[in-house]
Coordinates of C-alpha atoms and ligand atoms in Angstrom, one line a residue:
M1 CA 122.5 88.5 128.4
E2 CA 119.8 88.7 131.3
H3 CA 116.9 88.2 128.9
D4 CA 117.0 85.5 126.3
T5 CA 116.9 87.6 123.5
I6 CA 116.8 86.4 119.2
A7 CA 119.2 88.1 117.2
V8 CA 117.3 90.1 113.9
I9 CA 120.4 90.5 110.4
D10 CA 118.7 93.8 108.8
F11 CA 119.8 93.0 104.8
G12 CA 117.8 96.0 105.0
G13 CA 114.4 94.2 103.4
Q14 CA 111.0 96.0 104.4
Y15 CA 110.7 93.4 107.3
A16 CA 113.7 92.6 109.5
H17 CA 112.1 95.9 112.2
L18 CA 108.4 94.0 111.8
I19 CA 110.5 90.9 112.3
A20 CA 111.3 91.9 115.9
T21 CA 108.5 93.3 117.2
K22 CA 106.9 90.1 115.7
V23 CA 109.8 88.5 118.8
R24 CA 108.9 91.2 120.8
R25 CA 105.0 90.6 121.0
Q26 CA 106.1 86.9 122.0
G27 CA 107.1 88.2 124.9
V28 CA 110.5 87.5 123.4
L29 CA 113.4 90.3 123.6
A30 CA 114.6 91.0 120.3
E31 CA 117.8 93.0 119.4
I32 CA 118.7 94.6 115.4
R33 CA 121.8 93.8 114.6
Q34 CA 123.9 94.3 111.2
P35 CA 125.6 91.9 109.1
E36 CA 128.7 93.2 109.5
D37 CA 128.6 92.9 113.2
P38 CA 131.7 91.1 115.5
I39 CA 130.9 87.3 115.5
E40 CA 131.4 87.8 119.1
T41 CA 128.2 90.0 119.1
F42 CA 125.8 87.3 117.8
S43 CA 127.2 84.6 120.8
P44 CA 125.6 85.2 124.1
Y45 CA 121.9 85.1 121.3
K46 CA 119.8 82.0 122.0
G47 CA 118.6 82.6 118.0
I48 CA 118.7 84.3 115.4
I49 CA 116.8 85.4 112.4
I50 CA 118.2 86.2 109.2
S51 CA 115.6 89.2 107.3
G52 CA 114.5 89.4 103.7
S53 CA 117.0 92.1 101.5
P54 CA 117.1 93.8 98.5
S55 CA 119.8 92.6 97.8
L56 CA 120.2 89.2 95.3
S57 CA 121.4 86.2 97.2
S58 CA 121.7 84.2 93.0
H59 CA 124.0 87.4 92.2
G60 CA 126.1 87.2 95.5
E61 CA 124.7 90.3 96.6
A62 CA 125.7 91.6 99.9
S63 CA 127.5 88.4 100.5
G64 CA 130.0 89.6 102.2
Y65 CA 128.7 89.7 106.1
T66 CA 129.8 87.6 108.9
K67 CA 129.7 83.8 108.3
A68 CA 131.1 82.5 111.1
I69 CA 127.9 82.6 112.5
Y70 CA 126.9 79.3 110.8
D71 CA 130.2 78.2 113.1
L72 CA 127.7 79.0 116.1
D73 CA 126.0 76.4 118.1
V74 CA 122.9 79.1 117.8
P75 CA 119.6 77.8 115.3
I76 CA 119.5 80.1 112.9
V77 CA 115.9 80.6 110.9
G78 CA 116.5 82.9 107.4
F79 CA 113.5 83.6 105.9
C80 CA 113.5 85.5 101.8
F81 CA 116.7 86.2 101.5
G82 CA 118.2 84.3 104.4
H83 CA 116.4 81.3 103.6
Q84 CA 118.7 81.3 100.1
E85 CA 121.6 82.0 101.6
I86 CA 120.9 79.6 104.1
A87 CA 120.1 77.1 101.6
K88 CA 123.5 78.3 99.7
H89 CA 125.8 78.1 102.5
Y90 CA 125.2 74.9 102.9
G91 CA 124.9 72.6 99.6
G92 CA 121.8 74.2 97.9
T93 CA 121.8 75.9 94.9
V94 CA 120.2 79.7 94.2
V95 CA 118.9 81.0 91.3
H96 CA 117.4 84.5 89.9
G97 CA 113.7 83.6 88.4
G98 CA 110.7 81.7 90.0
R99 CA 109.5 85.4 91.5
E100 CA 106.2 85.1 93.4
W101 CA 104.0 88.0 95.0
G102 CA 101.8 88.5 97.0
R103 CA 99.1 85.0 99.0
A104 CA 100.5 81.3 97.7
N105 CA 99.7 78.4 100.0
L106 CA 102.5 76.9 101.5
H107 CA 102.0 73.4 101.3
L108 CA 103.7 71.6 104.3
S109 CA 105.9 68.3 103.2
Q110 CA 106.0 66.4 107.1
E111 CA 105.5 66.9 110.7
H112 CA 107.6 69.6 111.9
S113 CA 108.3 71.7 115.4
L114 CA 108.2 74.9 113.4
F115 CA 104.5 74.2 111.8
K116 CA 103.5 73.1 115.6
G117 CA 99.8 73.7 115.8
L118 CA 99.6 75.0 111.5
G119 CA 97.2 72.8 109.2
P120 CA 98.5 70.8 106.0
V121 CA 97.9 73.6 104.1
E122 CA 98.9 77.7 104.7
Q123 CA 98.3 80.7 103.6
V124 CA 102.1 82.9 102.8
W125 CA 103.0 85.5 101.5
M126 CA 105.5 85.9 98.9
S127 CA 107.7 88.9 97.7
H128 CA 110.3 87.0 95.7
Y129 CA 113.0 87.5 92.7
D130 CA 115.3 84.7 93.7
S131 CA 114.1 80.6 94.0
V132 CA 115.6 77.7 96.0
T133 CA 116.4 75.0 93.6
G134 CA 118.2 72.7 95.6
I135 CA 119.5 71.6 98.5
G136 CA 122.4 70.1 100.6
A137 CA 121.7 66.9 101.1
D138 CA 121.9 67.7 105.8
F139 CA 118.9 69.5 104.4
Q140 CA 115.2 68.9 103.8
E141 CA 112.1 70.3 102.9
L142 CA 109.9 71.3 105.0
G143 CA 107.5 72.6 102.6
Y144 CA 106.8 73.7 98.7
T145 CA 103.8 75.6 97.3
A146 CA 100.9 76.6 95.1
T147 CA 99.1 80.1 94.4
A148 CA 96.3 81.2 96.6
E149 CA 94.3 80.4 93.1
G150 CA 95.8 76.8 93.1
A151 CA 98.1 77.1 90.3
E152 CA 101.5 75.0 90.7
G153 CA 103.8 77.4 92.5
H154 CA 107.7 75.9 93.8
R155 CA 109.5 73.7 96.0
Y156 CA 111.9 74.2 98.6
A157 CA 109.2 77.3 100.3
A158 CA 110.5 75.5 103.2
I159 CA 113.7 73.5 104.2
G160 CA 115.4 72.9 107.4
S161 CA 118.2 70.8 109.3
D162 CA 118.0 69.4 112.3
S163 CA 120.8 68.4 112.9
L164 CA 122.7 72.0 111.9
K165 CA 119.2 73.8 113.9
R166 CA 119.1 76.0 110.4
Y167 CA 115.5 76.5 108.7
G168 CA 114.6 78.9 105.5
L169 CA 111.4 80.5 104.9
Q170 CA 110.9 81.7 101.4
F171 CA 107.3 83.3 102.6
H172 CA 107.5 85.8 105.4
P173 CA 105.9 84.5 108.0
E174 CA 106.6 88.3 109.8
V175 CA 103.6 90.2 108.0
D176 CA 99.9 88.9 109.0
D177 CA 98.9 88.0 105.3
T178 CA 100.8 84.6 106.0
I179 CA 97.8 83.8 108.5
H180 CA 99.5 81.6 110.9
G181 CA 102.9 83.5 110.7
D182 CA 103.3 84.3 114.8
Q183 CA 102.5 80.9 115.4
I184 CA 105.6 80.2 113.4
I185 CA 107.3 82.4 115.0
A186 CA 106.8 81.0 117.8
N187 CA 107.8 78.5 117.4
F188 CA 111.4 79.2 116.4
I189 CA 111.8 80.8 119.9
F190 CA 110.0 78.3 122.0
E191 CA 110.4 75.2 120.5
I192 CA 113.6 75.4 118.6
C193 CA 115.5 78.3 120.1
G194 CA 114.2 77.3 123.9
C195 CA 113.4 81.2 124.8
R196 CA 111.5 81.9 128.2
P197 CA 108.6 84.9 127.7
S198 CA 110.3 88.3 129.6
W199 CA 109.5 91.0 127.2
T200 CA 106.0 93.8 127.9
M201 CA 104.1 96.4 127.2
E202 CA 104.0 97.8 130.4
G203 CA 107.5 97.6 130.9
F204 CA 107.7 99.2 128.0
I205 CA 106.1 102.2 128.6
D206 CA 107.8 102.8 131.2
E207 CA 111.2 102.7 129.4
E208 CA 110.1 104.7 127.5
Q209 CA 108.7 107.8 129.9
A210 CA 112.4 106.8 131.9
K211 CA 113.6 107.4 128.0
I212 CA 112.1 110.5 127.7
R213 CA 112.9 112.2 131.2
A214 CA 116.6 111.3 130.7
Q215 CA 116.4 113.3 127.7
V216 CA 114.4 116.2 128.2
G217 CA 115.9 116.3 131.0
D218 CA 114.7 120.1 132.5
R219 CA 113.7 121.5 129.1
S220 CA 110.1 121.0 127.3
V221 CA 109.1 119.6 124.1
F222 CA 107.0 121.3 121.1
L223 CA 104.8 119.3 119.7
L224 CA 102.7 119.0 116.4
A225 CA 100.0 118.1 116.4
S226 CA 98.0 117.1 113.4
G227 CA 95.1 115.0 115.0
G228 CA 96.5 111.3 113.6
V229 CA 97.0 108.5 115.8
D230 CA 100.6 108.6 116.7
S231 CA 100.8 112.0 117.4
T232 CA 97.7 112.0 119.9
V233 CA 99.4 109.0 121.2
A234 CA 102.8 110.5 121.2
A235 CA 101.0 113.3 123.2
V236 CA 99.8 111.4 125.8
I237 CA 102.6 109.7 126.2
I238 CA 105.3 112.3 126.2
G239 CA 102.4 114.7 128.7
Q240 CA 102.1 111.3 131.5
A241 CA 106.3 111.5 131.4
L242 CA 107.3 115.3 131.5
G243 CA 103.8 116.5 132.4
P244 CA 101.5 118.7 130.2
E245 CA 102.8 121.9 131.9
R246 CA 105.8 121.0 129.7
L247 CA 104.0 120.1 126.5
Q248 CA 103.6 122.7 124.7
L249 CA 101.2 121.6 121.0
L250 CA 100.6 123.1 117.4
H251 CA 98.1 122.3 115.4
I252 CA 98.6 123.9 111.8
D253 CA 96.3 123.5 109.2
N254 CA 98.7 122.9 105.8
G255 CA 95.5 122.9 103.5
L256 CA 95.6 119.1 102.9
M257 CA 93.4 118.3 105.6
R258 CA 90.1 116.0 105.1
K259 CA 87.7 118.7 105.4
D260 CA 86.5 120.2 108.3
E261 CA 89.8 118.0 109.8
S262 CA 91.6 120.9 112.2
R263 CA 87.8 121.8 114.3
Q264 CA 87.7 118.3 115.1
V265 CA 91.1 118.4 116.2
L266 CA 91.1 121.2 118.4
E267 CA 88.6 120.2 120.0
L268 CA 90.3 116.5 120.4
F269 CA 92.6 118.1 122.5
G270 CA 90.2 119.3 124.5
E271 CA 88.9 115.9 125.4
L272 CA 92.7 115.0 126.2
G273 CA 92.8 117.7 128.3
L274 CA 95.9 118.9 126.1
D275 CA 94.3 122.2 125.8
E276 CA 96.4 124.4 127.8
N277 CA 99.6 124.6 126.2
L278 CA 97.5 124.4 122.8
H279 CA 98.3 126.7 119.7
F280 CA 96.1 126.8 116.0
V281 CA 98.1 127.8 112.6
D282 CA 95.9 128.9 109.7
A283 CA 98.4 127.8 106.9
G284 CA 97.1 126.9 103.9
D285 CA 98.2 129.8 102.1
T286 CA 101.7 128.4 102.8
F287 CA 101.0 125.8 101.8
L288 CA 99.4 126.7 98.8
R289 CA 102.4 128.9 97.3
A290 CA 105.7 126.5 98.5
L291 CA 104.0 123.9 96.1
H292 CA 102.9 126.3 93.5
G293 CA 103.8 124.9 90.0
V294 CA 105.5 121.8 91.3
I295 CA 104.5 118.1 89.8
D296 CA 107.3 115.7 91.2
P297 CA 105.3 113.6 94.5
E298 CA 109.3 113.5 96.4
E299 CA 109.5 117.0 95.8
K300 CA 106.2 118.1 96.7
R301 CA 106.8 115.9 100.7
N302 CA 110.1 117.6 100.2
I303 CA 108.6 121.0 100.4
I304 CA 106.3 120.1 102.9
G305 CA 108.5 118.4 105.4
E306 CA 109.8 122.0 104.9
T307 CA 107.1 124.1 105.3
F308 CA 105.8 122.8 108.3
I309 CA 109.0 123.4 110.0
R310 CA 109.1 126.8 108.7
V311 CA 105.5 127.3 109.9
F312 CA 106.9 125.9 113.2
Q313 CA 109.8 128.1 113.8
D314 CA 108.0 131.2 112.9
A315 CA 105.7 130.0 115.3
A316 CA 107.9 128.8 118.1
K317 CA 110.1 132.3 118.0
R318 CA 105.7 134.5 118.5
L319 CA 105.6 132.4 120.9
G320 CA 109.4 132.6 122.8
I321 CA 109.8 128.3 123.5
E322 CA 112.9 128.8 120.2
T323 CA 114.6 126.3 122.8
H324 CA 112.8 123.5 122.9
L325 CA 112.6 120.5 121.9
L326 CA 111.1 119.2 118.6
A327 CA 108.7 116.1 119.7
Q328 CA 107.2 113.6 116.4
G329 CA 104.6 110.6 116.6
T330 CA 107.7 108.7 113.9
I331 CA 106.6 105.1 113.9
Y332 CA 108.9 102.3 112.6
P333 CA 107.4 102.3 109.0
D334 CA 108.2 106.0 107.9
T335 CA 111.9 105.6 108.6
I336 CA 112.9 102.4 106.8
E337 CA 110.5 103.2 104.1
T338 CA 113.0 106.4 104.0
G339 CA 116.1 103.8 104.0
A340 CA 117.2 105.1 107.6
T341 CA 119.1 101.4 107.9
K342 CA 122.2 100.6 106.0
R343 CA 120.8 98.7 103.3
A344 CA 117.0 99.4 103.0
D345 CA 116.2 101.1 100.0
T346 CA 114.4 104.7 99.5
I347 CA 110.7 103.8 98.7
K348 CA 110.0 106.9 99.4
T349 CA 110.9 110.0 101.6
H350 CA 108.6 110.5 105.0
H351 CA 108.1 114.2 105.9
N352 CA 109.7 113.3 109.0
R353 CA 112.5 111.9 107.9
I354 CA 113.5 115.0 106.0
P355 CA 117.0 116.5 105.9
L356 CA 117.1 119.4 108.2
I357 CA 115.1 116.6 110.7
Q358 CA 117.8 113.9 110.8
Q359 CA 119.9 117.4 111.2
M360 CA 117.9 118.2 114.2
I361 CA 118.2 114.3 115.3
A362 CA 122.0 113.8 114.7
E363 CA 121.8 116.9 117.4
G364 CA 119.8 115.0 119.7
N365 CA 116.4 117.5 119.4
V366 CA 114.2 115.1 118.0
V367 CA 111.5 113.6 120.9
E368 CA 110.1 110.0 119.4
P369 CA 108.9 107.7 122.3
L370 CA 107.1 105.3 119.3
V371 CA 109.9 105.4 117.3
E372 CA 110.6 101.7 117.4
L373 CA 106.5 100.4 116.6
Y374 CA 104.2 99.9 113.8
K375 CA 100.6 100.9 114.0
V376 CA 99.3 98.3 115.9
E377 CA 100.7 99.1 118.5
V378 CA 100.6 102.5 119.1
R379 CA 97.2 101.4 119.0
E380 CA 97.5 99.1 121.7
L381 CA 99.9 101.8 123.5
G382 CA 97.1 105.0 123.5
E383 CA 95.0 101.8 124.6
R384 CA 97.0 101.8 127.7
L385 CA 97.0 105.2 127.8
G386 CA 93.8 105.8 128.2
I387 CA 92.6 107.7 124.6
P388 CA 89.2 107.2 123.7
H389 CA 88.9 104.3 120.6
H390 CA 87.3 106.0 118.1
V391 CA 90.2 108.3 118.5
L392 CA 93.0 105.2 117.8
W393 CA 91.2 103.9 114.9
R394 CA 90.6 105.8 113.5
H395 CA 91.5 105.7 109.8
P396 CA 95.5 107.0 109.7
F397 CA 96.6 110.1 107.4
P398 CA 100.0 110.1 106.5
G399 CA 101.0 113.7 107.6
P400 CA 101.6 115.3 104.4
G401 CA 97.7 115.1 103.9
L402 CA 96.2 115.0 100.3
G403 CA 99.0 116.5 99.4
V404 CA 100.5 113.2 98.3
R405 CA 96.6 112.0 97.2
L406 CA 96.8 115.3 94.7
L407 CA 98.7 113.7 91.6
C408 CA 100.1 116.2 89.5
N409 CA 101.3 115.9 86.1
D410 CA 102.5 118.2 83.1
G411 CA 100.2 117.3 80.8
V412 CA 103.0 115.0 78.7
A413 CA 102.3 111.2 78.5
D414 CA 104.3 109.1 79.7
D415 CA 104.1 106.3 78.2
T416 CA 108.0 104.4 78.7
G417 CA 108.0 100.9 77.6
L418 CA 103.9 100.2 77.1
D419 CA 104.4 100.0 73.7
A420 CA 106.5 96.7 73.7
V421 CA 104.1 95.0 76.9
E422 CA 100.7 95.9 74.4
S423 CA 100.2 92.7 73.7
Q424 CA 100.5 91.0 76.1
L425 CA 98.8 93.3 77.9
R426 CA 95.3 92.8 75.1
E427 CA 96.4 89.2 75.3
L428 CA 96.2 88.9 79.4
G429 CA 92.7 90.5 79.1
R430 CA 91.4 88.4 76.6
R431 CA 91.9 86.0 79.9
F432 CA 90.6 87.6 82.3
E433 CA 87.8 88.4 79.6
L434 CA 88.6 92.6 80.7
E435 CA 89.1 95.5 78.7
A436 CA 93.3 96.4 79.8
L437 CA 94.3 100.2 79.3
P438 CA 97.9 101.4 80.0
L439 CA 97.5 104.6 81.5
P440 CA 100.0 106.8 80.5
I441 CA 101.1 108.5 83.9
R442 CA 103.7 105.9 86.5
S443 CA 102.8 106.1 90.2
V444 CA 104.9 104.3 93.0
G445 CA 105.3 100.4 94.5
V446 CA 107.5 98.1 95.3
K447 CA 108.5 95.3 94.2
A448 CA 111.2 92.9 95.7
D449 CA 111.4 95.3 98.5
L450 CA 112.8 97.8 95.8
R451 CA 110.9 101.4 94.8
A452 CA 109.3 100.4 91.5
Y453 CA 107.9 103.5 90.3
E454 CA 105.6 101.7 87.1
H455 CA 102.7 102.4 85.2
P456 CA 99.1 101.4 86.2
V457 CA 96.3 99.4 84.3
L458 CA 93.0 100.3 84.8
L459 CA 90.3 97.1 84.1
S460 CA 86.9 97.4 82.1
G461 CA 84.2 94.7 82.6
N462 CA 82.5 92.6 84.3
A463 CA 84.4 90.1 86.7
S464 CA 84.2 88.4 89.9
W465 CA 85.7 89.7 92.7
S466 CA 88.4 86.4 92.8
T467 CA 88.8 87.1 88.8
L468 CA 89.5 90.0 89.6
L469 CA 92.2 90.0 92.1
E470 CA 93.3 87.4 90.3
A471 CA 93.4 89.3 87.1
A472 CA 95.8 92.3 88.4
S473 CA 98.6 89.8 90.6
T474 CA 99.2 87.6 87.3
I475 CA 99.4 91.1 84.8
T476 CA 102.0 93.3 88.2
A477 CA 103.9 89.7 88.2
D478 CA 103.5 88.8 84.3
V479 CA 104.0 92.5 82.8
P480 CA 107.0 94.2 83.4
G481 CA 106.8 98.1 83.9
I482 CA 103.1 97.7 85.5
N483 CA 102.5 97.9 89.5
R484 CA 98.4 98.5 89.8
C485 CA 95.4 98.1 88.2
I486 CA 92.6 99.8 88.8
W487 CA 88.6 98.3 88.3
N488 CA 87.2 100.4 85.9
L489 CA 83.7 101.9 88.0
A490 CA 82.2 104.2 85.7
P491 CA 78.9 102.9 83.6
T492 CA 82.0 103.1 80.2
A493 CA 84.8 101.0 79.6
P494 CA 87.2 103.8 78.4
R495 CA 88.7 104.3 73.9
T496 CA 91.8 106.4 74.6
V497 CA 93.2 108.8 77.8
R498 CA 94.8 112.2 78.6
P499 CA 97.0 113.7 80.3
L500 CA 95.7 117.1 81.8
A501 CA 98.0 119.1 82.7
A502 CA 97.6 119.3 86.8
T503 CA 99.8 120.7 90.0
V504 CA 98.5 122.1 93.5
T505 CA 95.8 124.0 92.9
R506 CA 93.3 124.9 95.6
E507 CA 90.4 124.2 93.3
R508 CA 92.1 120.7 92.9
L509 CA 92.6 120.4 96.6
D510 CA 89.0 120.9 97.2
L511 CA 87.7 118.8 94.9
L512 CA 89.6 115.6 96.5
R513 CA 89.0 116.7 99.8
E514 CA 85.2 116.8 98.7
A515 CA 85.6 113.5 96.8
D516 CA 87.2 111.6 99.4
H517 CA 84.1 113.3 102.3
L518 CA 81.7 111.3 100.0
V519 CA 83.5 107.7 100.1
T520 CA 84.1 108.1 103.9
E521 CA 80.8 108.8 104.4
A522 CA 79.4 106.3 102.3
L523 CA 82.0 103.9 104.0
I524 CA 80.2 104.7 107.4
R525 CA 77.4 104.6 105.5
H526 CA 77.2 101.2 104.8
D527 CA 78.6 100.3 108.1
L528 CA 82.7 99.8 106.2
Y529 CA 84.8 102.7 107.8
D530 CA 85.5 100.3 111.3
K531 CA 86.2 97.2 108.3
V532 CA 88.4 98.9 106.3
W533 CA 92.4 100.2 107.6
Q534 CA 93.0 102.8 105.3
C535 CA 91.3 103.7 102.1
P536 CA 92.9 106.4 100.3
T537 CA 91.0 108.7 97.6
V538 CA 93.1 109.9 95.5
L539 CA 92.9 112.2 92.3
V540 CA 94.4 111.2 89.0
P541 CA 94.3 113.7 86.3
L542 CA 93.9 111.9 83.8
E543 CA 90.9 112.3 81.1
F544 CA 89.2 110.1 79.1
D545 CA 87.2 109.9 76.6
E546 CA 87.4 113.9 76.3
G547 CA 85.3 113.6 79.5
A548 CA 86.4 117.1 80.7
G549 CA 87.2 115.6 84.0
E550 CA 90.2 114.2 86.5
L551 CA 89.9 110.6 87.3
V552 CA 89.5 109.3 91.0
V553 CA 90.8 106.8 92.1
V554 CA 89.4 104.9 95.5
R555 CA 92.0 102.4 97.4
P556 CA 90.6 100.8 100.8
V557 CA 92.5 98.2 101.6
H558 CA 92.8 95.7 104.7
S559 CA 96.3 95.7 106.9
Q560 CA 97.7 95.5 110.1
R561 CA 101.2 97.5 110.0
A562 CA 100.6 99.0 106.3
M563 CA 104.1 97.5 105.4
T564 CA 101.8 94.6 103.1
A565 CA 98.3 94.9 101.8
S566 CA 95.2 93.3 99.9
P567 CA 92.1 95.4 98.6
V568 CA 88.7 95.2 99.9
E569 CA 85.7 93.9 98.1
F570 CA 83.1 96.2 98.1
P571 CA 79.1 94.9 98.4
G572 CA 77.4 97.0 94.9
A573 CA 74.8 99.0 97.1
L574 CA 78.1 100.8 97.8
V575 CA 79.7 100.8 94.7
E576 CA 76.5 102.7 93.1
D577 CA 76.8 105.5 95.5
L578 CA 80.1 106.0 95.3
R579 CA 78.6 106.2 90.9
K580 CA 76.1 108.9 91.2
S581 CA 78.1 110.9 94.6
I582 CA 81.7 110.6 92.6
L583 CA 80.9 110.5 89.4
A584 CA 78.2 113.4 89.9
L585 CA 81.4 116.3 91.0
P586 CA 82.1 119.0 87.7
G587 CA 85.9 118.6 87.6
I588 CA 85.2 114.2 87.3
S589 CA 85.2 111.8 84.6
G590 CA 86.5 108.9 86.0
L591 CA 86.1 106.7 89.2
A592 CA 87.8 103.1 89.4
L593 CA 88.6 101.0 92.7
D594 CA 92.6 99.7 93.4
I595 CA 92.5 96.4 93.4
T596 CA 96.3 95.8 93.4
S597 CA 98.0 94.1 96.9
K598 CA 101.4 95.8 98.4
P599 CA 102.9 94.2 97.8
P600 CA 103.8 95.4 94.3
G601 CA 102.2 98.5 95.2
T602 CA 102.0 100.5 98.2
I603 CA 99.0 102.3 99.5
E604 CA 99.8 105.1 98.6
W605 CA 99.9 106.2 95.1
E606 CA 101.5 109.9 94.3
Ligands
LIG1 P1 102.4 102.9 101.8 O1 102.0 103.9 100.4 O2 103.9 104.0 101.5 O3 101.6 104.0 103.1 O4 102.3 102.0 101.3 C1 102.2 102.8 104.3 C2 101.6 104.1 105.1 O5 102.1 104.9 105.7 C3 101.2 106.7 105.4 N1 102.2 106.8 104.5 C4 102.0 108.4 105.0 N2 102.6 109.1 106.9 N3 104.0 110.0 106.0 C5 103.2 109.8 107.0 O6 103.5 110.4 108.1 C6 104.0 110.1 104.4 O7 105.0 110.8 104.0 C7 103.6 109.3 104.2 N4 103.5 108.2 103.1 C8 102.1 107.5 103.3 C9 100.1 105.4 103.8 O8 99.1 106.1 104.9 C10 99.7 104.5 104.9 O9 99.0 104.5 106.2

């Protein structure tokens, strides 16, 4: 191999690609490999990282991989599932149990080159069902955990054998919530594997532009420009690779955009000098008709994706450019959450990965220059391409827009499994001095790399932010079937809750658009817009105490790559501001703040 390279074995964890990205950011090339690749493919690497997985090591799941890697004279580290596999392979024990979600404190048992530059206690991020409870004779414990709140955690959170050059970390150093995770990865690749750095973003731009030119040949490209960060950066890199005259841009107003957004998008492309071939279609009515009566979130996504393509194909025909390739600003998380790698569980289908598009990709007719990147990298790339800062740092907005955030319901209470947890919830409520009301709907979340379609719990009462976070993480970890907690911002705790029959209508969309606008304006006024990574506003068809209106949930998060996220505390003045403006909207009778981390919640609801 020309460059020193690290192999990342992808067992389908949500983070396998993120590991590769983190290695690249250290300037070292990383390649994703499948677990059953032949042993010869692994020998040229300077080091191997085994990713996490939705499979359970304790049950021997996913155990049919190329175990001969353990015979190579190449350093290996495993994260989460990989950690458990390494422990097991060398005589340790793995059991089903001892799960941890979210933040934990890693206490280092001894000095080690893997932890060079770190303090004796480090914040790390956990997401596991299985645990290592014993290690083989060649291994030593390098660290153990306690929870962020100080409760006892687990032994063997980090293990290693220097003679074998095999290491295991129960936590995920690749996610940003492991504060010094980058340093741990750097220590592995430089201190333990002895790699020399050779990968750069400039090199990436040159390579991508060459790839675009090779794929497109003498044809032209058609891009759906939403005005979001990803499609805008994709437009600019393609425009620079091919010349603006070979790039046609289409902006579709699908009726699911934020307030006033389409006008701003058209202005933006003017500013970027890409308005030479900019087309606009107002398709709000078409989307509304297609979504009429639909309730299921996955079905909504598929319909929105397919309608996009139909509107785009009609426009292409009208403009006489049907033979053009389709370009998309797809980024890496969009593909992993659709289950695009071999073993990843489908958490949700992204609109740019619906079957029709998959088919076009297989035919080589889709250009996706950002598909290897995460949001932070897209922004860094955008900066290098000369895109203005305010465009790059807008909050990300999902392609299916408010369609994702407008929850629908048939009006029938979904209280599956809630009976069984009622007393447990009451007791936990008492422990945190909060009232805990489980809600008779479910929303998507993610637990130990698997899709979790579970209930939220509404917490009412006055409590400090740290108590609220502790309550949320305890409830989602301990109570089966609960993946989110939201904190009631309305003045009183509701006694009753009932679902309302609700579908996608213009009136509900307008209501959500207005609520979303009020939240955005308030964030700007309170100087929080740039500090919050994303803040979905969600309309939930639940009515409290016959209050004649729906529930608005505000979901402000800190994140870098959307793979993990933590909830953001709002200052009292902002809460007051939102209470006044949102609860005054006709048709709204509830307001709550989502206080769940990801995992176990996702950023969006649906
Ligand atoms: P979740 O909800 O999975 O979201 O935590 C992670 C990030 O992805 C965005 N998102 C989408 N973006 N099409 C998109 O373009 C989609 O279908 C979609 N679903 C989620 C979400 O806004 C967040 O930034």
